[in-house]
Amino acid sequence: MQQQTVRRPGRPRDPNVIARDEAIFQLIADGHATRAELAARTGLDRALVQLACQRLHRAGRIRQCLANGAVSWSVADGTPCS
């Protein structure tokens, strides 16, 4: 008989990271969509903003849009990118 193994989740995400991701999501929902805009609004560097956007994207909460050759982020609600 072979033993079943269950994949356990890793350590819980730091509450500061959760709050930062939520703040970035709110800015995206309010229309501030590019990484540079998000970094300017939050005071974070662009790398931290990108990591937050990647987590939100993997969670299915936001999506990437391409407008005039620039990547921006939008809420993943099914509406067309503007």
mmCIF file of N, CA and C in Angstrom:
data_model
loop_
_atom_site.group_PDB
_atom_site.id
_atom_site.type_symbol
_atom_site.label_atom_id
_atom_site.label_comp_id
_atom_site.label_asym_id
_atom_site.label_seq_id
_atom_site.Cartn_x
_atom_site.Cartn_y
_atom_site.Cartn_z
ATOM 1 N N MET A 1 0.848 -1.168 0.000
ATOM 2 C CA MET A 1 0.000 0.000 0.000
ATOM 3 C C MET A 1 0.898 1.236 0.000
ATOM 4 N N GLN A 2 0.588 2.163 -0.880
ATOM 5 C CA GLN A 2 1.373 3.384 -1.009
ATOM 6 C C GLN A 2 0.712 4.514 -0.218
ATOM 7 N N GLN A 3 1.530 5.258 0.476
ATOM 8 C CA GLN A 3 0.994 6.337 1.302
ATOM 9 C C GLN A 3 0.670 7.551 0.444
ATOM 10 N N GLN A 4 -0.485 8.160 0.702
ATOM 11 C CA GLN A 4 -0.894 9.376 -0.002
ATOM 12 C C GLN A 4 -0.242 10.574 0.670
ATOM 13 N N THR A 5 0.327 11.444 -0.113
ATOM 14 C CA THR A 5 0.890 12.677 0.442
ATOM 15 C C THR A 5 0.036 13.842 -0.028
ATOM 16 N N VAL A 6 -0.137 14.780 0.850
ATOM 17 C CA VAL A 6 -0.933 15.959 0.543
ATOM 18 C C VAL A 6 -0.003 17.148 0.548
ATOM 19 N N ARG A 7 -0.065 17.922 -0.510
ATOM 20 C CA ARG A 7 0.769 19.116 -0.593
ATOM 21 C C ARG A 7 0.218 20.162 0.374
ATOM 22 N N ARG A 8 1.052 20.580 1.289
ATOM 23 C CA ARG A 8 0.647 21.598 2.250
ATOM 24 C C ARG A 8 1.052 22.965 1.730
ATOM 25 N N PRO A 9 0.254 23.965 2.010
ATOM 26 C CA PRO A 9 0.624 25.306 1.565
ATOM 27 C C PRO A 9 1.862 25.788 2.306
ATOM 28 N N GLY A 10 2.574 26.706 1.684
ATOM 29 C CA GLY A 10 3.754 27.286 2.310
ATOM 30 C C GLY A 10 3.368 28.189 3.455
ATOM 31 N N ARG A 11 4.323 28.930 3.889
ATOM 32 C CA ARG A 11 4.048 29.822 5.023
ATOM 33 C C ARG A 11 3.039 30.883 4.620
ATOM 34 N N PRO A 12 2.304 31.394 5.587
ATOM 35 C CA PRO A 12 1.309 32.426 5.267
ATOM 36 C C PRO A 12 1.982 33.720 4.813
ATOM 37 N N ARG A 13 1.312 34.416 3.941
ATOM 38 C CA ARG A 13 1.850 35.680 3.438
ATOM 39 C C ARG A 13 1.809 36.728 4.544
ATOM 40 N N ASP A 14 2.841 37.541 4.593
ATOM 41 C CA ASP A 14 2.954 38.595 5.597
ATOM 42 C C ASP A 14 1.773 39.564 5.480
ATOM 43 N N PRO A 15 1.169 39.973 6.587
ATOM 44 C CA PRO A 15 0.024 40.898 6.526
ATOM 45 C C PRO A 15 0.355 42.227 5.838
ATOM 46 N N ASN A 16 1.595 42.676 5.932
ATOM 47 C CA ASN A 16 1.991 43.910 5.238
ATOM 48 C C ASN A 16 1.931 43.737 3.725
ATOM 49 N N VAL A 17 2.315 42.558 3.254
ATOM 50 C CA VAL A 17 2.270 42.276 1.817
ATOM 51 C C VAL A 17 0.815 42.200 1.353
ATOM 52 N N ILE A 18 -0.027 41.569 2.139
ATOM 53 C CA ILE A 18 -1.451 41.476 1.793
ATOM 54 C C ILE A 18 -2.057 42.875 1.697
ATOM 55 N N ALA A 19 -1.734 43.728 2.668
ATOM 56 C CA ALA A 19 -2.257 45.104 2.669
ATOM 57 C C ALA A 19 -1.731 45.886 1.472
ATOM 58 N N ARG A 20 -0.449 45.695 1.131
ATOM 59 C CA ARG A 20 0.140 46.390 -0.013
ATOM 60 C C ARG A 20 -0.531 45.947 -1.312
ATOM 61 N N ASP A 21 -0.746 44.652 -1.467
ATOM 62 C CA ASP A 21 -1.414 44.139 -2.669
ATOM 63 C C ASP A 21 -2.829 44.696 -2.772
ATOM 64 N N GLU A 22 -3.519 44.778 -1.653
ATOM 65 C CA GLU A 22 -4.887 45.291 -1.651
ATOM 66 C C GLU A 22 -4.914 46.773 -2.024
ATOM 67 N N ALA A 23 -3.937 47.536 -1.534
ATOM 68 C CA ALA A 23 -3.852 48.960 -1.879
ATOM 69 C C ALA A 23 -3.586 49.137 -3.372
ATOM 70 N N ILE A 24 -2.734 48.307 -3.931
ATOM 71 C CA ILE A 24 -2.441 48.378 -5.367
ATOM 72 C C ILE A 24 -3.669 47.971 -6.170
ATOM 73 N N PHE A 25 -4.396 46.965 -5.714
ATOM 74 C CA PHE A 25 -5.627 46.581 -6.403
ATOM 75 C C PHE A 25 -6.618 47.742 -6.425
ATOM 76 N N GLN A 26 -6.756 48.444 -5.308
ATOM 77 C CA GLN A 26 -7.682 49.578 -5.248
ATOM 78 C C GLN A 26 -7.258 50.683 -6.216
ATOM 79 N N LEU A 27 -5.963 50.939 -6.328
ATOM 80 C CA LEU A 27 -5.493 51.954 -7.277
ATOM 81 C C LEU A 27 -5.797 51.540 -8.713
ATOM 82 N N ILE A 28 -5.612 50.261 -9.013
ATOM 83 C CA ILE A 28 -5.934 49.761 -10.359
ATOM 84 C C ILE A 28 -7.428 49.905 -10.613
ATOM 85 N N ALA A 29 -8.241 49.575 -9.620
ATOM 86 C CA ALA A 29 -9.695 49.698 -9.767
ATOM 87 C C ALA A 29 -10.106 51.153 -9.962
ATOM 88 N N ASP A 30 -9.327 52.091 -9.391
ATOM 89 C CA ASP A 30 -9.616 53.522 -9.537
ATOM 90 C C ASP A 30 -9.090 54.103 -10.842
ATOM 91 N N GLY A 31 -8.349 53.309 -11.626
ATOM 92 C CA GLY A 31 -7.908 53.760 -12.934
ATOM 93 C C GLY A 31 -6.431 54.080 -13.064
ATOM 94 N N HIS A 32 -5.641 53.941 -12.019
ATOM 95 C CA HIS A 32 -4.194 54.157 -12.109
ATOM 96 C C HIS A 32 -3.571 52.820 -12.474
ATOM 97 N N ALA A 33 -3.208 52.672 -13.748
ATOM 98 C CA ALA A 33 -2.982 51.329 -14.248
ATOM 99 C C ALA A 33 -1.545 50.953 -14.574
ATOM 100 N N THR A 34 -0.679 51.890 -14.884
ATOM 101 C CA THR A 34 0.675 51.491 -15.270
ATOM 102 C C THR A 34 1.538 51.300 -14.031
ATOM 103 N N ARG A 35 2.607 50.562 -14.225
ATOM 104 C CA ARG A 35 3.513 50.297 -13.106
ATOM 105 C C ARG A 35 4.117 51.588 -12.579
ATOM 106 N N ALA A 36 4.451 52.515 -13.469
ATOM 107 C CA ALA A 36 5.021 53.796 -13.044
ATOM 108 C C ALA A 36 3.999 54.607 -12.231
ATOM 109 N N GLU A 37 2.743 54.619 -12.676
ATOM 110 C CA GLU A 37 1.697 55.329 -11.926
ATOM 111 C C GLU A 37 1.499 54.721 -10.546
ATOM 112 N N LEU A 38 1.473 53.395 -10.500
ATOM 113 C CA LEU A 38 1.273 52.719 -9.221
ATOM 114 C C LEU A 38 2.443 52.981 -8.279
ATOM 115 N N ALA A 39 3.655 52.963 -8.822
ATOM 116 C CA ALA A 39 4.838 53.227 -7.996
ATOM 117 C C ALA A 39 4.810 54.657 -7.464
ATOM 118 N N ALA A 40 4.419 55.610 -8.298
ATOM 119 C CA ALA A 40 4.368 57.009 -7.865
ATOM 120 C C ALA A 40 3.298 57.204 -6.787
ATOM 121 N N ARG A 41 2.162 56.565 -6.947
ATOM 122 C CA ARG A 41 1.061 56.721 -5.982
ATOM 123 C C ARG A 41 1.364 56.064 -4.637
ATOM 124 N N THR A 42 2.051 54.921 -4.660
ATOM 125 C CA THR A 42 2.295 54.179 -3.425
ATOM 126 C C THR A 42 3.621 54.539 -2.770
ATOM 127 N N GLY A 43 4.555 55.087 -3.555
ATOM 128 C CA GLY A 43 5.885 55.361 -3.022
ATOM 129 C C GLY A 43 6.780 54.135 -3.001
ATOM 130 N N LEU A 44 6.315 53.045 -3.588
ATOM 131 C CA LEU A 44 7.096 51.813 -3.673
ATOM 132 C C LEU A 44 7.940 51.823 -4.934
ATOM 133 N N ASP A 45 8.992 51.003 -4.953
ATOM 134 C CA ASP A 45 9.745 50.912 -6.200
ATOM 135 C C ASP A 45 8.991 50.020 -7.183
ATOM 136 N N ARG A 46 9.365 50.133 -8.441
ATOM 137 C CA ARG A 46 8.625 49.450 -9.506
ATOM 138 C C ARG A 46 8.696 47.934 -9.375
ATOM 139 N N ALA A 47 9.790 47.406 -8.807
ATOM 140 C CA ALA A 47 9.922 45.953 -8.651
ATOM 141 C C ALA A 47 8.870 45.417 -7.669
ATOM 142 N N LEU A 48 8.644 46.115 -6.553
ATOM 143 C CA LEU A 48 7.629 45.677 -5.589
ATOM 144 C C LEU A 48 6.226 45.787 -6.187
ATOM 145 N N VAL A 49 6.008 46.826 -6.968
ATOM 146 C CA VAL A 49 4.715 46.980 -7.640
ATOM 147 C C VAL A 49 4.503 45.825 -8.615
ATOM 148 N N GLN A 50 5.539 45.467 -9.349
ATOM 149 C CA GLN A 50 5.428 44.364 -10.307
ATOM 150 C C GLN A 50 5.130 43.047 -9.603
ATOM 151 N N LEU A 51 5.782 42.790 -8.460
ATOM 152 C CA LEU A 51 5.518 41.565 -7.718
ATOM 153 C C LEU A 51 4.064 41.517 -7.244
ATOM 154 N N ALA A 52 3.562 42.647 -6.754
ATOM 155 C CA ALA A 52 2.168 42.703 -6.313
ATOM 156 C C ALA A 52 1.230 42.449 -7.489
ATOM 157 N N CYS A 53 1.526 43.058 -8.629
ATOM 158 C CA CYS A 53 0.683 42.853 -9.815
ATOM 159 C C CYS A 53 0.716 41.401 -10.269
ATOM 160 N N GLN A 54 1.868 40.761 -10.186
ATOM 161 C CA GLN A 54 1.958 39.356 -10.570
ATOM 162 C C GLN A 54 1.119 38.479 -9.639
ATOM 163 N N ARG A 55 1.152 38.767 -8.334
ATOM 164 C CA ARG A 55 0.334 37.997 -7.397
ATOM 165 C C ARG A 55 -1.155 38.209 -7.677
ATOM 166 N N LEU A 56 -1.548 39.460 -7.920
ATOM 167 C CA LEU A 56 -2.953 39.753 -8.220
ATOM 168 C C LEU A 56 -3.384 39.110 -9.537
ATOM 169 N N HIS A 57 -2.480 39.088 -10.507
ATOM 170 C CA HIS A 57 -2.774 38.467 -11.800
ATOM 171 C C HIS A 57 -2.958 36.958 -11.637
ATOM 172 N N ARG A 58 -2.065 36.310 -10.897
ATOM 173 C CA ARG A 58 -2.187 34.858 -10.660
ATOM 174 C C ARG A 58 -3.468 34.522 -9.905
ATOM 175 N N ALA A 59 -3.916 35.448 -9.052
ATOM 176 C CA ALA A 59 -5.153 35.235 -8.300
ATOM 177 C C ALA A 59 -6.391 35.492 -9.150
ATOM 178 N N GLY A 60 -6.193 35.999 -10.386
ATOM 179 C CA GLY A 60 -7.316 36.248 -11.285
ATOM 180 C C GLY A 60 -8.049 37.550 -11.004
ATOM 181 N N ARG A 61 -7.440 38.457 -10.261
ATOM 182 C CA ARG A 61 -8.106 39.710 -9.903
ATOM 183 C C ARG A 61 -7.829 40.829 -10.899
ATOM 184 N N ILE A 62 -6.677 40.773 -11.572
ATOM 185 C CA ILE A 62 -6.349 41.800 -12.570
ATOM 186 C C ILE A 62 -5.831 41.126 -13.828
ATOM 187 N N ARG A 63 -5.755 41.902 -14.908
ATOM 188 C CA ARG A 63 -5.234 41.397 -16.185
ATOM 189 C C ARG A 63 -4.378 42.481 -16.822
ATOM 190 N N GLN A 64 -3.519 42.059 -17.721
ATOM 191 C CA GLN A 64 -2.672 42.997 -18.448
ATOM 192 C C GLN A 64 -3.403 43.501 -19.679
ATOM 193 N N CYS A 65 -3.197 44.778 -19.970
ATOM 194 C CA CYS A 65 -3.728 45.387 -21.181
ATOM 195 C C CYS A 65 -2.565 46.064 -21.904
ATOM 196 N N LEU A 66 -2.687 46.176 -23.196
ATOM 197 C CA LEU A 66 -1.672 46.860 -23.992
ATOM 198 C C LEU A 66 -2.348 48.013 -24.714
ATOM 199 N N ALA A 67 -1.915 49.227 -24.387
ATOM 200 C CA ALA A 67 -2.488 50.423 -25.003
ATOM 201 C C ALA A 67 -1.359 51.331 -25.462
ATOM 202 N N ASN A 68 -1.324 51.623 -26.760
ATOM 203 C CA ASN A 68 -0.303 52.495 -27.342
ATOM 204 C C ASN A 68 1.107 52.012 -27.029
ATOM 205 N N GLY A 69 1.294 50.706 -27.011
ATOM 206 C CA GLY A 69 2.613 50.135 -26.783
ATOM 207 C C GLY A 69 3.032 50.076 -25.327
ATOM 208 N N ALA A 70 2.169 50.476 -24.405
ATOM 209 C CA ALA A 70 2.499 50.450 -22.984
ATOM 210 C C ALA A 70 1.629 49.420 -22.272
ATOM 211 N N VAL A 71 2.247 48.668 -21.386
ATOM 212 C CA VAL A 71 1.505 47.682 -20.601
ATOM 213 C C VAL A 71 0.848 48.391 -19.431
ATOM 214 N N SER A 72 -0.419 48.097 -19.230
ATOM 215 C CA SER A 72 -1.125 48.624 -18.075
ATOM 216 C C SER A 72 -1.922 47.484 -17.461
ATOM 217 N N TRP A 73 -2.473 47.726 -16.295
ATOM 218 C CA TRP A 73 -3.241 46.712 -15.587
ATOM 219 C C TRP A 73 -4.685 47.160 -15.468
ATOM 220 N N SER A 74 -5.580 46.206 -15.488
ATOM 221 C CA SER A 74 -7.006 46.487 -15.380
ATOM 222 C C SER A 74 -7.653 45.410 -14.511
ATOM 223 N N VAL A 75 -8.764 45.739 -13.900
ATOM 224 C CA VAL A 75 -9.504 44.762 -13.114
ATOM 225 C C VAL A 75 -10.035 43.688 -14.057
ATOM 226 N N ALA A 76 -9.913 42.445 -13.661
ATOM 227 C CA ALA A 76 -10.340 41.323 -14.493
ATOM 228 C C ALA A 76 -11.837 41.094 -14.322
ATOM 229 N N ASP A 77 -12.616 42.027 -14.882
ATOM 230 C CA ASP A 77 -14.067 41.932 -14.747
ATOM 231 C C ASP A 77 -14.764 41.644 -16.068
ATOM 232 N N GLY A 78 -14.002 41.349 -17.106
ATOM 233 C CA GLY A 78 -14.595 41.000 -18.387
ATOM 234 C C GLY A 78 -14.836 42.161 -19.322
ATOM 235 N N THR A 79 -14.646 43.393 -18.865
ATOM 236 C CA THR A 79 -14.833 44.546 -19.742
ATOM 237 C C THR A 79 -13.605 44.730 -20.619
ATOM 238 N N PRO A 80 -13.765 45.323 -21.795
ATOM 239 C CA PRO A 80 -12.611 45.534 -22.664
ATOM 240 C C PRO A 80 -11.609 46.503 -22.050
ATOM 241 N N CYS A 81 -10.360 46.322 -22.396
ATOM 242 C CA CYS A 81 -9.318 47.237 -21.949
ATOM 243 C C CYS A 81 -9.556 48.599 -22.618
ATOM 244 N N SER A 82 -9.343 49.654 -21.870
ATOM 245 C CA SER A 82 -9.548 50.978 -22.448
ATOM 246 C C SER A 82 -8.238 51.631 -22.789
#
